[in-house]
XYZ file of C-alpha atoms in Angstrom:
445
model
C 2.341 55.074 32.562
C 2.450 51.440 31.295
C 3.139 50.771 27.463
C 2.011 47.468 26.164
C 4.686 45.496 24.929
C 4.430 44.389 21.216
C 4.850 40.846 20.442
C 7.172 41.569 17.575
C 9.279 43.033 20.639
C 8.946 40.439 23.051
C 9.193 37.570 20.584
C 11.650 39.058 17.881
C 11.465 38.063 14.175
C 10.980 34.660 15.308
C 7.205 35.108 15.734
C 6.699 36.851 12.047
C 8.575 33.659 10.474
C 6.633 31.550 12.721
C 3.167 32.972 11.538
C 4.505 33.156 7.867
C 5.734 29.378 7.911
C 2.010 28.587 9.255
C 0.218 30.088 6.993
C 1.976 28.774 3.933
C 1.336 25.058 5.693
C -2.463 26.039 5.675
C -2.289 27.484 1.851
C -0.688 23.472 1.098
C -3.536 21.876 3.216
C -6.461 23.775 0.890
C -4.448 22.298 -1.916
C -4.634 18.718 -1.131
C -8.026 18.640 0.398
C -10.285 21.569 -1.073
C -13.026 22.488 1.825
C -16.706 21.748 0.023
C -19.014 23.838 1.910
C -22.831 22.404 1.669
C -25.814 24.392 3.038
C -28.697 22.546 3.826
C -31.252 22.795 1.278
C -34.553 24.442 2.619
C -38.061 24.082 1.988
C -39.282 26.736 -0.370
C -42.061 27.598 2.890
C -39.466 28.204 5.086
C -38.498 31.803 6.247
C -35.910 33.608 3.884
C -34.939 36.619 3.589
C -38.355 37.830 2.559
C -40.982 35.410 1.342
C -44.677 35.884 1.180
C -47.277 33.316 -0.016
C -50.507 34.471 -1.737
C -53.856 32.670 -3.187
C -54.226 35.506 -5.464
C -52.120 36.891 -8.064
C -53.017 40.616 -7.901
C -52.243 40.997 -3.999
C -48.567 38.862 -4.367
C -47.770 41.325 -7.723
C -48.464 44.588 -5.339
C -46.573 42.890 -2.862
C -43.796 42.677 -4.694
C -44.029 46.234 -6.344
C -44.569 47.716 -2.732
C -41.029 46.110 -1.083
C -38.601 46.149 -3.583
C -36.904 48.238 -3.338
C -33.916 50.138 -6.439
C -31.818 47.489 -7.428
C -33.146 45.193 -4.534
C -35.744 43.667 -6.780
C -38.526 41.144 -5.514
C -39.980 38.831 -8.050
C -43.353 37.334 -8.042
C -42.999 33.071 -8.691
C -45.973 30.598 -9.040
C -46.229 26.729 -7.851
C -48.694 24.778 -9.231
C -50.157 21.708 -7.358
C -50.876 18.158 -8.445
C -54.704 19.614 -8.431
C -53.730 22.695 -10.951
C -54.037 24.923 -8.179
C -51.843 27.787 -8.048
C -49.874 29.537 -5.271
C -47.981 32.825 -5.725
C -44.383 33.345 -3.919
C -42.996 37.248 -3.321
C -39.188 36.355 -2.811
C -35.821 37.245 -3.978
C -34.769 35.468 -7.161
C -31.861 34.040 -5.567
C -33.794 32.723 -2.325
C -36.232 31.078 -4.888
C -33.200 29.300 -6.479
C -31.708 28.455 -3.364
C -35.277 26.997 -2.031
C -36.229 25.403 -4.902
C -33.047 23.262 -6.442
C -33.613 20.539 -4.566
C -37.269 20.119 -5.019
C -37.857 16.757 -6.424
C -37.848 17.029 -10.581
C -41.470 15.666 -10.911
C -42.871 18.599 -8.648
C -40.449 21.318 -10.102
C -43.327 22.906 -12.091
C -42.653 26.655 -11.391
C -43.792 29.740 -13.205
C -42.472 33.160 -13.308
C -45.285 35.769 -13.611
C -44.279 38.507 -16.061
C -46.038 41.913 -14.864
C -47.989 44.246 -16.953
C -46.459 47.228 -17.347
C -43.101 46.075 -16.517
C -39.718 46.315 -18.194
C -38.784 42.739 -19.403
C -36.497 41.066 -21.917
C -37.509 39.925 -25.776
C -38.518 36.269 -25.336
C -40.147 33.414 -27.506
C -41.858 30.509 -26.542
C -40.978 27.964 -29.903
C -42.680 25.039 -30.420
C -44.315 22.501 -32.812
C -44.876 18.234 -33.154
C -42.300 16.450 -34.536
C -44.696 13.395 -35.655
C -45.941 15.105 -38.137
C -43.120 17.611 -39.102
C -39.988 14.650 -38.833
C -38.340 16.427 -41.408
C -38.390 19.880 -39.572
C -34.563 20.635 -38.084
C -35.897 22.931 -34.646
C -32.061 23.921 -34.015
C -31.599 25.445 -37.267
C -35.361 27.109 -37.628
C -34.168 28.667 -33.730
C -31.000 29.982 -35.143
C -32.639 31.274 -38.400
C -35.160 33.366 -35.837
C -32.921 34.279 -33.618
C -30.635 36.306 -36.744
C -33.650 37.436 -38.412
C -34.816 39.251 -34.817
C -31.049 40.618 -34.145
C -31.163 42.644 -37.654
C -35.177 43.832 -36.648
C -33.784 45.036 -33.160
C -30.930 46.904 -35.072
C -33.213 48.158 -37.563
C -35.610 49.825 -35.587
C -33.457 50.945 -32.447
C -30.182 51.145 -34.196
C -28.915 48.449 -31.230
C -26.797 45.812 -31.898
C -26.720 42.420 -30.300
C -24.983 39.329 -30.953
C -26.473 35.680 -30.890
C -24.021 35.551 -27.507
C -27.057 37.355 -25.573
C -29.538 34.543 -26.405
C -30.531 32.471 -23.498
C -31.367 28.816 -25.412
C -33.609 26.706 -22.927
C -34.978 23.464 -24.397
C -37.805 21.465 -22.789
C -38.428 18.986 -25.900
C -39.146 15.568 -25.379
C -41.113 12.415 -27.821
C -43.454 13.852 -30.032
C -42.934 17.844 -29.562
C -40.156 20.562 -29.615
C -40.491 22.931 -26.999
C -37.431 25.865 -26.470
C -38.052 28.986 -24.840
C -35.582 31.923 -26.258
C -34.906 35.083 -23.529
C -32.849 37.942 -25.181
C -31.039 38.838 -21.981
C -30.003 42.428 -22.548
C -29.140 43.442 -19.555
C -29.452 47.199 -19.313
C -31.806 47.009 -22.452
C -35.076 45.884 -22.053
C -38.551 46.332 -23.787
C -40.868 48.766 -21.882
C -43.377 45.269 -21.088
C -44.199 42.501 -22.773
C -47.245 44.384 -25.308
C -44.102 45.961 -27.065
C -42.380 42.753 -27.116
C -45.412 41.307 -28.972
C -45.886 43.839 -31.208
C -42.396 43.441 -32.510
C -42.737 39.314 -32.255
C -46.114 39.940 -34.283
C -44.520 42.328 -36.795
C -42.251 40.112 -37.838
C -44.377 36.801 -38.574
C -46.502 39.144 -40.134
C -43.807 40.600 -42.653
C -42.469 36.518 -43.058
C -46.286 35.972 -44.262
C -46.390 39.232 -46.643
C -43.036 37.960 -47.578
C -43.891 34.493 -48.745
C -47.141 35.206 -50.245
C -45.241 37.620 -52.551
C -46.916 40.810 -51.130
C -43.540 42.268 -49.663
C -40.382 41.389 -52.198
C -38.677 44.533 -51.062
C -38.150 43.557 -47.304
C -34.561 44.108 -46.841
C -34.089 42.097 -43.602
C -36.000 38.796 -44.851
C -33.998 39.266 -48.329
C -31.051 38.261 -46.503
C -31.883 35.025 -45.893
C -32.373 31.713 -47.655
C -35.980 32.058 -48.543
C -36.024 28.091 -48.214
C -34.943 28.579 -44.611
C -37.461 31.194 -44.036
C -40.428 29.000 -45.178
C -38.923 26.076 -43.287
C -40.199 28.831 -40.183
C -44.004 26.789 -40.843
C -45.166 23.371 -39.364
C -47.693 21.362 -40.098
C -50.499 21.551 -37.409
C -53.746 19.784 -37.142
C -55.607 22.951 -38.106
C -53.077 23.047 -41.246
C -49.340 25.608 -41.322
C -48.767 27.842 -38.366
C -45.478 29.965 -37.773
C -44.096 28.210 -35.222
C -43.452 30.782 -32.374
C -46.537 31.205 -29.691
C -48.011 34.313 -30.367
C -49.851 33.985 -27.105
C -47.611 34.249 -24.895
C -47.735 38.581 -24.746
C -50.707 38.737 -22.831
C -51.382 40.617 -18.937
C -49.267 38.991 -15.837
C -48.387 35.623 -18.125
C -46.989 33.366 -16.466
C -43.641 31.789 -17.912
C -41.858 28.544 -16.808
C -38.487 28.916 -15.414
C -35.188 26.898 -15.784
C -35.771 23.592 -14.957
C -39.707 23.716 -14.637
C -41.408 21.174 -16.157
C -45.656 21.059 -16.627
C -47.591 18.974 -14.281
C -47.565 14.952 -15.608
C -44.924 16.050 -18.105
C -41.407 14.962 -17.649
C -39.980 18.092 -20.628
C -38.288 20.560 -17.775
C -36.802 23.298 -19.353
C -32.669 22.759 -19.180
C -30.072 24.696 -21.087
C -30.080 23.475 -24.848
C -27.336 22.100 -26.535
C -27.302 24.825 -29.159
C -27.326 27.976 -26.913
C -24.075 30.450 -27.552
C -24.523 32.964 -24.521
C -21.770 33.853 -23.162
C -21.457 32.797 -19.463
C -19.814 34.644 -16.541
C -16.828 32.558 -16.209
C -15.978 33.822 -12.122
C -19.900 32.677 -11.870
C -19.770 30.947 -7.972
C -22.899 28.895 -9.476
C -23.765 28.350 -13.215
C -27.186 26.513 -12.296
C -28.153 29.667 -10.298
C -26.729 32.313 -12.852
C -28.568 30.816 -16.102
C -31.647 31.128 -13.632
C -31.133 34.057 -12.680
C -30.349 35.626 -16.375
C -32.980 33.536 -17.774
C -35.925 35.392 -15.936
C -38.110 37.693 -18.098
C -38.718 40.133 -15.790
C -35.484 40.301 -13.212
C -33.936 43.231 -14.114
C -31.995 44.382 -10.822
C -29.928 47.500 -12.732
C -32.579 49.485 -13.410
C -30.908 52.772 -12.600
C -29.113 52.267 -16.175
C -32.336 50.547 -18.023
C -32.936 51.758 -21.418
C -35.888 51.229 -22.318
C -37.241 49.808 -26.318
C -40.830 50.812 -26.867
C -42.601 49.146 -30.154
C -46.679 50.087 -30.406
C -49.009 48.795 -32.184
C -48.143 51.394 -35.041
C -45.116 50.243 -35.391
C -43.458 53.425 -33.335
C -40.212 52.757 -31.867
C -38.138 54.448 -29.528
C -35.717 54.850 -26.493
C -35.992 56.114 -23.511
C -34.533 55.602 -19.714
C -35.876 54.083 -16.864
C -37.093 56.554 -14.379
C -38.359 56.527 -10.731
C -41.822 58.358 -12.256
C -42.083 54.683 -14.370
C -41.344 52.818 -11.392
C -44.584 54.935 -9.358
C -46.756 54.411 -12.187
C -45.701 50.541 -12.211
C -47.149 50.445 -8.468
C -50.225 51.872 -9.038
C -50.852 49.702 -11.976
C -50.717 46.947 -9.643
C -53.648 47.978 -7.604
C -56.824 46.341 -8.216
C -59.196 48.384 -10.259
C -62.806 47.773 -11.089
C -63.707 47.081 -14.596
C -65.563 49.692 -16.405
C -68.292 49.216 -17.179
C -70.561 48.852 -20.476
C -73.210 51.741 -21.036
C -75.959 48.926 -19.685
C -75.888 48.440 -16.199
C -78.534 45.317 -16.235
C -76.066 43.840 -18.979
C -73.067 43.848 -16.902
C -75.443 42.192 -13.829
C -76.531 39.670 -16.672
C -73.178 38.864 -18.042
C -71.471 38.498 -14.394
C -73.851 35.543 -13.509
C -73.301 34.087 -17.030
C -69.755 33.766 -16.686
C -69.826 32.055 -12.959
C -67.830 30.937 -11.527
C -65.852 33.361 -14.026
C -65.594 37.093 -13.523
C -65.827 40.153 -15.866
C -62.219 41.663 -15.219
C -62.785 44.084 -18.335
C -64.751 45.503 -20.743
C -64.622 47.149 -24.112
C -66.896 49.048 -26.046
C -66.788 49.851 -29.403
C -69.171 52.454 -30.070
C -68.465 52.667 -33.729
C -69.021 48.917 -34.287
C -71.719 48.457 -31.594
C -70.121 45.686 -30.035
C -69.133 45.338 -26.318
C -66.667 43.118 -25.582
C -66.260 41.340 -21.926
C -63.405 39.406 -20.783
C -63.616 36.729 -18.402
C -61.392 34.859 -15.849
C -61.896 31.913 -13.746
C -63.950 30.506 -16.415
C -61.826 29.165 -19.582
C -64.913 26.638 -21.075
C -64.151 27.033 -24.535
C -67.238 25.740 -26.920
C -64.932 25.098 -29.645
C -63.549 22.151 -27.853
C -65.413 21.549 -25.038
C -64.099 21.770 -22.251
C -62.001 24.282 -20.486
C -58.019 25.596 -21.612
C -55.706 25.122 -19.348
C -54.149 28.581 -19.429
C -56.245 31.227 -22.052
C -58.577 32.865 -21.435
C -61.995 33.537 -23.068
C -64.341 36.533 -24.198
C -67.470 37.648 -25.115
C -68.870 39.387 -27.744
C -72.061 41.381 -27.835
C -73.749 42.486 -30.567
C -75.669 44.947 -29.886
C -77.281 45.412 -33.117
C -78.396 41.683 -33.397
C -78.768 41.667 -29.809
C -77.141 38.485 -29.569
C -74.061 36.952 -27.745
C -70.587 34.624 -28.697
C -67.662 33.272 -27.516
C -64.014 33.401 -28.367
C -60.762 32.372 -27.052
C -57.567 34.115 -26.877
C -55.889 30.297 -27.694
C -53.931 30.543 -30.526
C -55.565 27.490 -31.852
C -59.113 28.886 -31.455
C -58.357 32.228 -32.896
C -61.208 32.227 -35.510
C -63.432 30.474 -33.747
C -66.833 32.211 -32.667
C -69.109 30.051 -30.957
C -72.717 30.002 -32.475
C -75.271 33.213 -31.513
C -76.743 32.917 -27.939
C -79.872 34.825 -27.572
C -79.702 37.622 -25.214
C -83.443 37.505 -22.866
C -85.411 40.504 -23.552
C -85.354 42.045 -19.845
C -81.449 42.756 -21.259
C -82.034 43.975 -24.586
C -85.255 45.923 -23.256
C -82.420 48.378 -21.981
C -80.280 48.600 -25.184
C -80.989 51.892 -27.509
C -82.072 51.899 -30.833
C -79.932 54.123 -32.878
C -83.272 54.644 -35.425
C -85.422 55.919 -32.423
C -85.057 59.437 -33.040
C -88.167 60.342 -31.208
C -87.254 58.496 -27.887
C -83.734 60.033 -27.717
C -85.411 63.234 -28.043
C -87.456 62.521 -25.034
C -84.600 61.232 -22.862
C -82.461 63.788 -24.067
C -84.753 66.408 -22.806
């Protein structure tokens, strides 16, 4: 039988100083003249690892729900057009990064969609105009807000954060200040983004009681400089406003991401000068890491989530993440009909008022004899006259008055209602009369 001869044997020690004298020559080489490695940037419709393109939200968010896959999370992106038409983009976070860094800055207006239902990170959309607040300093009324919410989060979940966790995006330019403000957790994160609002809404709510007197026993808010508390409120056109959006908690909202500007408006979000998180230092790309940890809704560890749930009542607690939540998250995905009102011919009536708007819920509040129908694809607001470029409006029926009004979930709008609109009779034919004793009798029999 023939051994094969080793080439230690046949060459002697010669051969391992050979290799060990070449390899030290290569280590000097790298040295001198680093190797920069460039990958071709690619257009954000060319194939990547997975990418999908939709023309309506609902089918790209159950998409995404349906392939990702435990820590392999898909996220669901949105590029708007030079026409304000939107397109929705299933893809990995990183892929979107990777296709979109080298899109030109002018059409870099991108959108993350936060889902209903879905764990995501604390976040604030600030903002107010500078013309007519010039004495307002944004950077300290940010880091005012951002201690005031650290002591809330500790109060009410006994978990302690540091302003180091505080992703600090600015997109201000003439005229306004604009930051956005993502509490990036990690392996804590708010059940959705309802819980994050009621804790967001809590807390301008207590600054109000707080101010006006009504609350002097608030122990967080007493803290503070109360001067630095009221400096919270800008001048607006419609008089003081706190200035965090309130608005921004609603279903599937969609949230610019770094370096996304708005259509026409050169103000792209970019890390601000002020922000204290503390960055991965072994980070192979800062650009895509503050992307990456700026999303809302990325949250790849899930297997470790806790979860911070904040109701309407005020009720907090903490739970963990669990495959069940992940099941229901799918299913609450999948397109449902609205229910409807107790008046079949006024749903028909209301879905051909709204065109080219649909009814995608309704309400009704039996106590108050009111039903309420919300509308998309139509956003003509009567307040102003013409149509908002991302709220919503609604509908109010009264059934009592038999009448109809508008309102607007804009924060700007918020006590508006439009003047009564007279409901035809072949509608209100149908609606019963609470004081017709002798005719629900009838029916009921």
């Amino acid at each position: 039988m023939n051994f094969p001869i080793l080439p230690a044997r046949f060459y002697g020690q010669s051969l391992k100083d050979i290799h060990e004298e070449l390899e030290k020559k290569i280590e000097e080489a790298k040295k001198r003249h680093p190797v920069v490695y460039f990958e071709k940037p690619r257009s954000i419709l060319q194939p990547s690892r997975y990418k999908e393109e939709f023309y309506k939200q609902n089918e790209a968010l159950l998409n995404a729900a349906t392939y990702s896959q435990d820590d392999d999370i898909l996220c669901c992106f949105v590029f708007q057009d030079e026409n304000e038409k939107r397109r929705f983009i299933v893809t990995y976070p990183e892929d979107f990064w990777s296709d979109t860094e080298n899109t030109p800055l002018e059409r870099r207006v991108f959108y993350e969609v936060i889902p209903e239902h879905t764990p995501c990170f604390l976040y604030y959309d600030l903002e107010f105009e500078t013309e007519i607040n010039p004495e307002k300093n944004g950077i300290q009324m940010t880091s005012t807000l951002i201690d005031i919410t650290i002591l809330y989060i500790a109060k009410f979940w006994d978990y302690h954060c540091k302003r180091d966790i505080v992703i600090n995006l600015d997109s201000s330019r003439p005229g306004k200040f604009s930051k956005h403000l993502i509490f990036s957790t990690r392996d804590v994160a708010f059940e959705n983004n309802y819980h994050v609002g009621s804790l967001v809404k809590l807390i301008s709510s207590d600054i109000v009681k707080y101010l006006s007197h009504e609350d002097t026993n608030n122990e967080i808010l007493a803290k503070f400089d109360k001067a630095k508390i009221e400096d919270l409120f800008v001048e607006t056109n419609k008089g003081k406003k706190f200035f965090v959006d309130l608005n921004v908690y609603t279903k599937n909202r969609h949230f610019r991401v770094y370096k996304a500007t708005k259509w026409g408006k050169n103000s792209h979000l970019v890390l601000a000068e002020d922000c204290e998180y503390r960055w991965n230092l072994k980070s192979k790309s800062k650009e895509m890491e503050i992307f990456l940890n700026s999303l809302i809704s990325y949250i790849p560890r899930k297997k470790r989530l806790k979860l911070l749930s904040f109701d309407e009542n005020h009720k907090a607690q903490i739970q963990c993440f669990s495959h069940n939540e992940a099941t229901r998250l799918l299913k609450s995905f999948i397109q449902k009909e609205y229910p409807p009102s107790p008046y079949p011919v006024l749903d028909k009536f209301m879905s051909e008022y709204v065109k080219p708007g649909k009814i995608r819920d309704t309400k009704h509040m039996a106590s108050q004899k009111i039903i309420v129908f919300e509308v998309v694809g139509n956003r003509f607001c009567r307040n102003i006259n013409r149509w908002h470029k991302s709220n919503n409006i609604y509908y109010l029926v009264d059934l009592i008055q038999k009448k109809l009004y508008q309102k607007c979930h804009d924060e700007d709008c918020s006590s508006f209602i439009s003047s009564a609109i007279e409901l035809p009779e072949q509608v209100t034919f149908y609606f019963e009369d609470e004081t017709d004793s002798v005719f629900k009798s009838l029916t009921a029999e």
